[in-house]
């Protein structure tokens, strides 16, 4: 089981700030990282992922993959591709991702899973829990799992 490396608590007051949080988190990610996003419908999971895509310099508009389950966004900047998964309809967990026939190597990609709570054991990246409040205010907790996140700079995200 992975250990917690670092944690950040961020109050986000608009969709633009949520997208900016994604842009700021993106440089901390490496190929093979798995980002699990949890939160209610409308909490900002896709908006955060859109910012991650911008920060990673990937091709294509990042939109919710609800009906296709997963989308692959190749890098335009020589970095890792972004694999964006909506796990809401994946009953058996992330093992089903291998059956999706994605045209990308997951260990060489950054994988973002919406509705990721309880979907993977020992992920190699951060978990972000998004809680919706009144008037578009969101409380985001980003927890890095594993030793490499201890000094990865997650607390700097709190100045978002």
Short mmCIF file of C-alpha atoms in Angstrom, two decimals:
data_model
loop_
_atom_site.label_atom_id
_atom_site.label_comp_id
_atom_site.label_asym_id
_atom_site.label_seq_id
_atom_site.Cartn_x
_atom_site.Cartn_y
_atom_site.Cartn_z
CA UNK A 1 0.00 0.00 0.00
CA UNK A 2 1.25 3.48 -0.86
CA UNK A 3 1.95 6.03 1.78
CA UNK A 4 0.77 9.60 1.67
CA UNK A 5 3.54 11.85 0.41
CA UNK A 6 1.90 15.28 0.70
CA UNK A 7 -1.44 17.01 0.84
CA UNK A 8 -2.90 20.33 -0.24
CA UNK A 9 -6.27 21.94 0.57
CA UNK A 10 -7.48 24.49 -1.95
CA UNK A 11 -10.62 26.63 -1.99
CA UNK A 12 -11.72 27.18 -5.57
CA UNK A 13 -14.26 29.92 -6.22
CA UNK A 14 -14.92 29.59 -9.96
CA UNK A 15 -14.60 27.19 -12.88
CA UNK A 16 -11.70 29.31 -14.12
CA UNK A 17 -9.85 28.75 -10.85
CA UNK A 18 -10.54 25.01 -11.06
CA UNK A 19 -9.06 24.93 -14.57
CA UNK A 20 -6.06 26.94 -13.35
CA UNK A 21 -5.56 24.42 -10.54
CA UNK A 22 -5.33 21.70 -13.19
CA UNK A 23 -2.77 23.74 -15.16
CA UNK A 24 -0.68 24.15 -12.00
CA UNK A 25 -0.91 20.46 -11.07
CA UNK A 26 0.07 19.25 -14.56
CA UNK A 27 3.83 20.00 -14.31
CA UNK A 28 4.03 17.81 -11.20
CA UNK A 29 2.75 14.76 -13.08
CA UNK A 30 4.92 12.12 -14.74
CA UNK A 31 4.26 9.27 -17.16
CA UNK A 32 2.66 6.40 -15.26
CA UNK A 33 0.83 8.65 -12.79
CA UNK A 34 -2.76 7.81 -12.04
CA UNK A 35 -4.91 10.73 -10.89
CA UNK A 36 -8.15 9.73 -9.19
CA UNK A 37 -10.88 12.37 -9.03
CA UNK A 38 -13.81 12.05 -6.67
CA UNK A 39 -16.74 14.33 -6.06
CA UNK A 40 -20.41 14.71 -6.78
CA UNK A 41 -21.87 15.47 -10.18
CA UNK A 42 -20.93 19.05 -11.05
CA UNK A 43 -18.05 19.26 -8.57
CA UNK A 44 -15.54 20.21 -11.27
CA UNK A 45 -13.81 16.94 -12.20
CA UNK A 46 -13.90 17.55 -15.95
CA UNK A 47 -12.95 21.22 -15.51
CA UNK A 48 -9.90 20.20 -13.47
CA UNK A 49 -8.99 17.64 -16.14
CA UNK A 50 -9.35 20.30 -18.86
CA UNK A 51 -6.73 22.34 -16.99
CA UNK A 52 -4.48 19.27 -16.70
CA UNK A 53 -4.75 18.81 -20.46
CA UNK A 54 -3.78 22.44 -21.06
CA UNK A 55 -0.86 22.15 -18.65
CA UNK A 56 0.33 18.93 -20.28
CA UNK A 57 0.01 20.46 -23.75
CA UNK A 58 -2.24 17.78 -25.20
CA UNK A 59 -4.23 17.77 -28.43
CA UNK A 60 -7.99 17.98 -28.52
CA UNK A 61 -10.66 19.49 -26.36
CA UNK A 62 -10.90 17.77 -22.99
CA UNK A 63 -14.56 16.96 -22.48
CA UNK A 64 -16.36 14.44 -20.32
CA UNK A 65 -15.80 10.90 -21.60
CA UNK A 66 -19.08 9.67 -20.07
CA UNK A 67 -20.43 8.00 -23.20
CA UNK A 68 -17.13 6.71 -24.61
CA UNK A 69 -15.69 5.81 -21.17
CA UNK A 70 -12.15 6.89 -22.15
CA UNK A 71 -10.45 9.42 -24.42
CA UNK A 72 -6.78 9.61 -25.32
CA UNK A 73 -5.24 13.07 -25.85
CA UNK A 74 -1.78 12.83 -27.44
CA UNK A 75 0.84 15.35 -26.38
CA UNK A 76 1.68 18.26 -28.66
CA UNK A 77 4.69 19.15 -26.49
CA UNK A 78 6.60 15.86 -26.41
CA UNK A 79 5.22 14.92 -23.01
CA UNK A 80 3.01 12.05 -21.95
CA UNK A 81 -0.44 11.57 -23.47
CA UNK A 82 -3.44 12.19 -21.24
CA UNK A 83 -5.88 9.30 -20.87
CA UNK A 84 -9.15 10.65 -19.49
CA UNK A 85 -11.48 7.98 -18.10
CA UNK A 86 -15.00 8.19 -16.72
CA UNK A 87 -15.18 5.19 -14.36
CA UNK A 88 -18.80 5.76 -13.41
CA UNK A 89 -19.92 2.93 -15.71
CA UNK A 90 -16.93 0.66 -15.06
CA UNK A 91 -18.44 -1.87 -12.71
CA UNK A 92 -15.35 -4.03 -12.19
CA UNK A 93 -12.86 -1.26 -11.56
CA UNK A 94 -9.82 -0.11 -13.46
CA UNK A 95 -8.93 -3.60 -14.64
CA UNK A 96 -11.60 -3.07 -17.29
CA UNK A 97 -9.47 -0.27 -18.78
CA UNK A 98 -7.20 -2.84 -20.39
CA UNK A 99 -10.24 -4.19 -22.25
CA UNK A 100 -10.99 -0.76 -23.74
CA UNK A 101 -8.34 -1.24 -26.45
CA UNK A 102 -6.83 2.20 -25.93
CA UNK A 103 -4.21 3.03 -28.52
CA UNK A 104 -1.68 4.08 -25.89
CA UNK A 105 0.58 2.55 -23.27
CA UNK A 106 -0.85 3.40 -19.85
CA UNK A 107 2.58 3.31 -18.08
CA UNK A 108 3.78 6.00 -20.52
CA UNK A 109 0.69 8.18 -20.02
CA UNK A 110 -0.89 10.33 -17.35
CA UNK A 111 -4.22 8.66 -16.58
CA UNK A 112 -7.02 10.72 -15.03
CA UNK A 113 -10.02 8.80 -13.72
CA UNK A 114 -13.23 10.63 -12.88
CA UNK A 115 -15.36 8.81 -10.30
CA UNK A 116 -12.14 7.09 -9.24
CA UNK A 117 -12.99 6.57 -5.58
CA UNK A 118 -12.36 2.95 -4.65
CA UNK A 119 -11.40 2.02 -8.21
CA UNK A 120 -7.69 1.25 -7.73
CA UNK A 121 -5.30 -0.08 -5.14
CA UNK A 122 -2.08 1.84 -4.52
CA UNK A 123 -2.30 4.40 -7.34
CA UNK A 124 0.92 6.03 -8.45
CA UNK A 125 -0.23 9.61 -8.31
CA UNK A 126 -2.46 12.11 -6.54
CA UNK A 127 -6.05 11.76 -5.52
CA UNK A 128 -8.21 14.87 -5.70
CA UNK A 129 -11.45 15.01 -3.74
CA UNK A 130 -13.72 17.84 -4.86
CA UNK A 131 -16.59 18.99 -2.68
CA UNK A 132 -19.16 21.40 -4.05
CA UNK A 133 -20.39 24.18 -1.84
CA UNK A 134 -22.67 27.15 -2.34
CA UNK A 135 -22.14 29.70 -5.11
CA UNK A 136 -19.62 27.63 -7.13
CA UNK A 137 -17.19 27.38 -4.20
CA UNK A 138 -15.34 24.05 -4.17
CA UNK A 139 -13.10 22.58 -1.52
CA UNK A 140 -10.39 20.50 -3.18
CA UNK A 141 -8.09 18.16 -1.31
CA UNK A 142 -5.14 16.83 -3.31
CA UNK A 143 -3.33 13.92 -1.69
CA UNK A 144 -0.14 12.56 -3.22
CA UNK A 145 0.30 8.83 -2.68
CA UNK A 146 3.80 7.39 -2.60
CA UNK A 147 7.22 8.57 -1.56
CA UNK A 148 7.88 10.76 -4.61
CA UNK A 149 5.02 13.08 -3.64
CA UNK A 150 6.63 14.03 -0.31
CA UNK A 151 8.67 16.78 -2.02
CA UNK A 152 6.71 17.17 -5.26
CA UNK A 153 5.32 20.61 -4.43
CA UNK A 154 1.66 19.89 -3.70
CA UNK A 155 1.47 22.47 -0.86
CA UNK A 156 2.35 25.18 -3.41
CA UNK A 157 -1.02 24.51 -5.04
CA UNK A 158 -2.70 26.10 -2.01
CA UNK A 159 -1.79 29.56 -3.31
CA UNK A 160 -4.07 29.03 -6.32
#
